[in-house]
Amino acid sequence: MPTNNRIDNFFIMQSARSDRWRGALTAAQQWASGHGNRAAVEESMADLSIVEEFYAYPGVRLMGHLREKIAAGDAGVTADLVRRFSDAILTGAYSHQAESGEAGDGGDILQEVLPTVLSGRDARRPYFEVLLVSPQPASRWPTISAEMRRLRRVEDSFIYEPVIVGSFEDAICAAIVNPKILAVIVAEGVPFRSLHDAPALRRILDETLGKLPSDAPALKLAGILKGVRPDLDIYVTTDHEVEKLASDPAAACARRIFYAVEEMLELHLAILEGIQERFETPFFDNLKRYAQRPIGTFHALPIARGKSVFRSEWIRDMGEFYGINLFLAESSATTGGLDSLLEPTGNIKKAQDMAARAFGADHVFFVTNGTSTSNKMVVQALVAPGDIVIVDRNCHKSHHYGLVLGGGQPLYVEAFPLTQYSMYGAVPLQAIKKALLDLRDEGRLDRVRLLDLTNCTFDGHMYNTRRVMEECLAIKPDLIFLWDEAWSGFARWSPFLRPRTGMGAAAAIKGWLIDPASVAAFETQQKELGPKPSREKLMATRLIPDPRQVRLRVYQTNSTHKSMSAIRQGSMVLVNDVDFGSVESQFHEAIFTHASTSPNQQIIASLDVARRQMELEGYGLVMNAISIALKIRAIINSHPIISKYFKVLGANELIPDAFRQSGFVDYLVPGTTWADVVKSMREDEFYLDPTRMTLVCGNAGFDGTQFKGLLASRFNIQVNKTSRNSVLLQSNINNTRSDIAHLVRVLVEVCGEIEERLKSGGEGERKAFAARTKSLMHDVPDLPNFSRFHDAFRGNAGKHTIEGDMRTAFFMAYDAKSCEYIPLNSPEINKRLEKGPDLVSANFVIPYPPGFPIMVPGQVLTQETIDFMRKLDVKEIHGYESSKGLKLIRPDKLEGKFAISKAAG
Ligand SMILES: Cc1ncc(COP(=O)(O)O)c(C=O)c1O
């Protein structure tokens, strides 16, 4: 990534800011100690000053004061001021602590201009910043800021500082780079162009908006800001025809519209109210109140209130470890101020509704048993026995088991393989369209209910969710979509990820459906396609659905605990379904089937709190996770020693060229800007979530499991999953730059040990090392595709599609007499593969890694499946007992089944 001083270098700006202040500090201290000079300080300040315009602290006046001190040659005060600013920015302390103002005449001005938020009394009030986009000349800005500060009252629950900019482009840059901005006031009559250089931003804005007038309307800017950061509260002020502005449909993106001059206090109160609405956590707030009440229980859960713990001679340490509040906040009750997760009407309902607002859904359901349960709930709610579900064979086992339980018939579609790394990518749209067109040609589209995909995949592949849904809806306008976003719930809070989420795409499609131009676009394409377009033509065309026919039905599940501040197992189901009313009762049945009747109060509270956090600081946290990932990628791949043995795979290595239509290669390619990233996000079939880093360790002689173990046992580093020759690192909202430092130091140490071993071990050691790395990196087994279901389980299946009745096969295995075991390496297996009868799996066999079912119940095993199993060198294989062999359905039992299934078909 380039690091020059353009204002639109968004990916690195946040971390580069504190680095630049540290650089300025070094220059200032050297000048003060007589070893440096003023020119160096001036140069570092020039670097800083453009970016600083987008932050409230130090702000225009303190920066001006600093510049004066530099100009006056006052090296001592300069060094002191730079140190204060730099420390406060690094620690974030400016929002909580009083500056002492000791630094000579630097101190006086600090006292004068620092906001009251920095004085002791207000130290604990949450702090944020408000962006004012103003047509007023910059000379008036200090006065405007002072007027805004004068509106503060002791009663205010929060406190904010204004940041003022004077152009449309600056406003967008400020909203992107400064995550502390939570509200924006847009005034009419602001010029479009910034005086600064912003080529990447211009490219994207010009492409998106076409030619805008030089003073674009405020509502246009408001709409764009909301598109980039839906978490912003937007206020529009005008000094003419406020009524006309308010009645414009485009005003929907603004929280309030004000007649500029007369309503300053109202505006201030509205801003605070907007924050209060997000700050509120109905369930958690109530649980805290509940914990303070004296309550006697004649109910289950003796641990509640802690009496059985704190009075005990033997388990008191548990109480001491967790603290009293955990026990006071425990209860089996669903009344008396608490609520029932299974049938919420009170504060859980309210918390779920607030989560729906935050996540861009119509409804949200909290789940306390992980996304494993959320997926089963959605599958059961939407799919009846015999319905066909097009599903990624590589998806999490909860989908497969959900289908077994509900009787849905999986039509497995294959993700593209990444054989060298023993993992799969994601399912190409061509495979999905082919499945749908096959079903259409056999007149069986009516049996298809659901498309079920993982987004993003473990390894970071994000679908073009909008395109997938649009093209599928063009073939089947009422198809339902389930996006398993277990890993990427936090994606909602990044403009670089959100459009690729199920809910992000649903919002875009909803907007498209009501745009009158959409019907015209559909009809034009129909004319081009002609009355009976060939399959080839349909496969090759980016299909447009008929907006009048589409029923948009989108579900998303996310493991809130995997990417946000929820306690383990906290998960959510998000619903954006125009026909939800038609499935609501069965949705509740699915909740009753799977949810515990004793859901954990703390998990529910943490879901509520995770939502609050993301609404108030999610944007900055996710940006930080992305920035950390980009740093890790860059350091590992360019470090002279680490890069000899380790490598983080780029987009070009995880996504074949054909799926990167924009020409995007990777984040690390020199000259790549965030505009290229946005283009890739918009156009490519698959896009790599940069926070998911596949670290190849095979070249260092480690298989994934071994390396994961080494990092954990020797270095206290935990990583995500493994493959044969890689481990997956994930940057998250909790990571800091110290974590990067620790990781890099450890990798340097490991590489040093390898080098030492190779040096001292002689030729023998070097040969052994080469053989080990070759085996890990090149002797990799081919990944077997799903073969087919045995005919015994395809009674009502079509000729060209491969769905099957997995549930019948699964339950056959309950009868021991229906099953046989054959050792994996026995000649019997080879004989059966060659001459039959078919080897048919009786159960799921899921090796970890790679973690997807190599066999499912009723599947006919092929040579590829057996070869893969024989080469597999992992210890954990669910569903396979090596002492007994493969569990198969006996051929004679299949014969009987076949007859029944044929009769049924
Ligand atoms: C794609 C996917 N979906 C669902 C799950 C299950 O989520 P949870 O652990 O919240 O039950 C996982 C877990 O790893 C997953 O990877």
PDB file of C-alpha atoms in Angstrom, residues 6-11 13 50-51 53-55 130-134 163-186 190-210 212 216-232 234 495-496 498 619 623 674 678 682:
ATOM      1  CA  ARG A   6      -3.067  11.884  -0.053  1.00  0.00           C
ATOM      2  CA  ILE A   7      -6.170  12.372   2.026  1.00  0.00           C
ATOM      3  CA  ASP A   8      -7.795   9.203   0.732  1.00  0.00           C
ATOM      4  CA  ASN A   9      -5.298   6.644   1.959  1.00  0.00           C
ATOM      5  CA  PHE A  10      -7.983   5.220   4.178  1.00  0.00           C
ATOM      6  CA  PHE A  11      -6.597   1.812   4.968  1.00  0.00           C
ATOM      7  CA  MET A  13      -4.578   6.461   7.924  1.00  0.00           C
ATOM      8  CA  ILE A  50      -3.870  17.570   6.245  1.00  0.00           C
ATOM      9  CA  VAL A  51      -5.018  14.501   8.154  1.00  0.00           C
ATOM     10  CA  GLU A  53      -8.138  18.534   9.776  1.00  0.00           C
ATOM     11  CA  PHE A  54     -10.422  15.526  10.159  1.00  0.00           C
ATOM     12  CA  TYR A  55     -10.002  15.156  13.921  1.00  0.00           C
ATOM     13  CA  VAL A 130     -19.642  15.556  15.343  1.00  0.00           C
ATOM     14  CA  LEU A 131     -18.771  16.451  11.778  1.00  0.00           C
ATOM     15  CA  LEU A 132     -20.069  19.804  10.598  1.00  0.00           C
ATOM     16  CA  VAL A 133     -19.991  20.238   6.843  1.00  0.00           C
ATOM     17  CA  SER A 134     -20.165  23.971   6.494  1.00  0.00           C
ATOM     18  CA  VAL A 163     -14.894  18.744  13.493  1.00  0.00           C
ATOM     19  CA  ILE A 164     -15.536  21.238  10.721  1.00  0.00           C
ATOM     20  CA  VAL A 165     -14.837  20.711   7.016  1.00  0.00           C
ATOM     21  CA  GLY A 166     -15.731  22.839   4.029  1.00  0.00           C
ATOM     22  CA  SER A 167     -16.292  20.453   1.116  1.00  0.00           C
ATOM     23  CA  PHE A 168     -18.191  17.368   0.079  1.00  0.00           C
ATOM     24  CA  GLU A 169     -14.995  15.365  -0.546  1.00  0.00           C
ATOM     25  CA  ASP A 170     -13.485  16.393   2.794  1.00  0.00           C
ATOM     26  CA  ALA A 171     -16.704  15.333   4.523  1.00  0.00           C
ATOM     27  CA  ILE A 172     -16.502  11.858   3.051  1.00  0.00           C
ATOM     28  CA  CYS A 173     -12.813  11.560   3.904  1.00  0.00           C
ATOM     29  CA  ALA A 174     -13.422  12.721   7.477  1.00  0.00           C
ATOM     30  CA  ALA A 175     -16.282  10.250   7.936  1.00  0.00           C
ATOM     31  CA  ILE A 176     -14.093   7.459   6.611  1.00  0.00           C
ATOM     32  CA  VAL A 177     -10.873   8.203   8.495  1.00  0.00           C
ATOM     33  CA  ASN A 178     -12.268   9.365  11.823  1.00  0.00           C
ATOM     34  CA  PRO A 179     -14.244   6.622  13.553  1.00  0.00           C
ATOM     35  CA  LYS A 180     -15.039   8.878  16.501  1.00  0.00           C
ATOM     36  CA  ILE A 181     -17.449  10.803  14.279  1.00  0.00           C
ATOM     37  CA  LEU A 182     -20.915   9.487  15.086  1.00  0.00           C
ATOM     38  CA  ALA A 183     -23.103  12.304  13.825  1.00  0.00           C
ATOM     39  CA  VAL A 184     -22.896  14.669  10.873  1.00  0.00           C
ATOM     40  CA  ILE A 185     -24.513  18.041  10.317  1.00  0.00           C
ATOM     41  CA  VAL A 186     -24.695  18.869   6.638  1.00  0.00           C
ATOM     42  CA  VAL A 190     -21.139  23.250   0.384  1.00  0.00           C
ATOM     43  CA  PRO A 191     -18.674  22.993  -2.534  1.00  0.00           C
ATOM     44  CA  PHE A 192     -17.991  19.538  -3.937  1.00  0.00           C
ATOM     45  CA  ARG A 193     -14.230  19.445  -4.406  1.00  0.00           C
ATOM     46  CA  SER A 194     -11.652  19.400  -1.657  1.00  0.00           C
ATOM     47  CA  LEU A 195      -8.639  21.626  -1.942  1.00  0.00           C
ATOM     48  CA  HIS A 196      -6.543  18.550  -1.124  1.00  0.00           C
ATOM     49  CA  ASP A 197      -5.474  15.759  -3.407  1.00  0.00           C
ATOM     50  CA  ALA A 198      -7.816  12.759  -3.402  1.00  0.00           C
ATOM     51  CA  PRO A 199      -7.481  10.873  -6.689  1.00  0.00           C
ATOM     52  CA  ALA A 200      -8.701   7.470  -5.479  1.00  0.00           C
ATOM     53  CA  LEU A 201     -11.739   8.970  -3.794  1.00  0.00           C
ATOM     54  CA  ARG A 202     -12.477  11.021  -6.914  1.00  0.00           C
ATOM     55  CA  ARG A 203     -12.274   7.970  -9.139  1.00  0.00           C
ATOM     56  CA  ILE A 204     -14.869   6.157  -7.061  1.00  0.00           C
ATOM     57  CA  LEU A 205     -17.139   9.164  -6.497  1.00  0.00           C
ATOM     58  CA  ASP A 206     -17.054  10.181 -10.145  1.00  0.00           C
ATOM     59  CA  GLU A 207     -17.796   6.620 -11.246  1.00  0.00           C
ATOM     60  CA  THR A 208     -20.653   6.327  -8.797  1.00  0.00           C
ATOM     61  CA  LEU A 209     -22.229   9.725  -9.071  1.00  0.00           C
ATOM     62  CA  GLY A 210     -21.394  10.900 -12.562  1.00  0.00           C
ATOM     63  CA  LEU A 212     -22.378  16.433  -9.843  1.00  0.00           C
ATOM     64  CA  ALA A 216     -24.169  19.313  -4.777  1.00  0.00           C
ATOM     65  CA  PRO A 217     -27.354  19.337  -2.701  1.00  0.00           C
ATOM     66  CA  ALA A 218     -26.938  18.542   0.987  1.00  0.00           C
ATOM     67  CA  LEU A 219     -29.279  15.564   0.703  1.00  0.00           C
ATOM     68  CA  LYS A 220     -27.021  14.015  -1.916  1.00  0.00           C
ATOM     69  CA  LEU A 221     -24.075  14.204   0.456  1.00  0.00           C
ATOM     70  CA  ALA A 222     -26.238  12.915   3.287  1.00  0.00           C
ATOM     71  CA  GLY A 223     -27.253   9.910   1.174  1.00  0.00           C
ATOM     72  CA  ILE A 224     -23.666   9.115   0.226  1.00  0.00           C
ATOM     73  CA  LEU A 225     -22.440   9.410   3.814  1.00  0.00           C
ATOM     74  CA  LYS A 226     -25.200   7.087   4.962  1.00  0.00           C
ATOM     75  CA  GLY A 227     -24.202   4.636   2.252  1.00  0.00           C
ATOM     76  CA  VAL A 228     -20.586   4.634   3.436  1.00  0.00           C
ATOM     77  CA  ARG A 229     -21.401   4.617   7.140  1.00  0.00           C
ATOM     78  CA  PRO A 230     -24.996   3.642   7.962  1.00  0.00           C
ATOM     79  CA  ASP A 231     -24.070   4.086  11.632  1.00  0.00           C
ATOM     80  CA  LEU A 232     -23.936   7.879  11.277  1.00  0.00           C
ATOM     81  CA  ILE A 234     -27.255  12.695   9.789  1.00  0.00           C
ATOM     82  CA  PRO A 495     -17.879  -0.191   3.728  1.00  0.00           C
ATOM     83  CA  PHE A 496     -15.205  -2.499   2.338  1.00  0.00           C
ATOM     84  CA  ARG A 498     -20.791  -4.706   3.920  1.00  0.00           C
ATOM     85  CA  TYR A 619     -16.788   1.139  12.284  1.00  0.00           C
ATOM     86  CA  MET A 623     -11.231  -0.655  10.188  1.00  0.00           C
ATOM     87  CA  TRP A 674      -8.402   1.346  -1.839  1.00  0.00           C
ATOM     88  CA  VAL A 678     -13.600  -1.130  -3.977  1.00  0.00           C
ATOM     89  CA  ARG A 682     -18.038  -4.368  -6.645  1.00  0.00           C
TER      90      ARG A 682
END
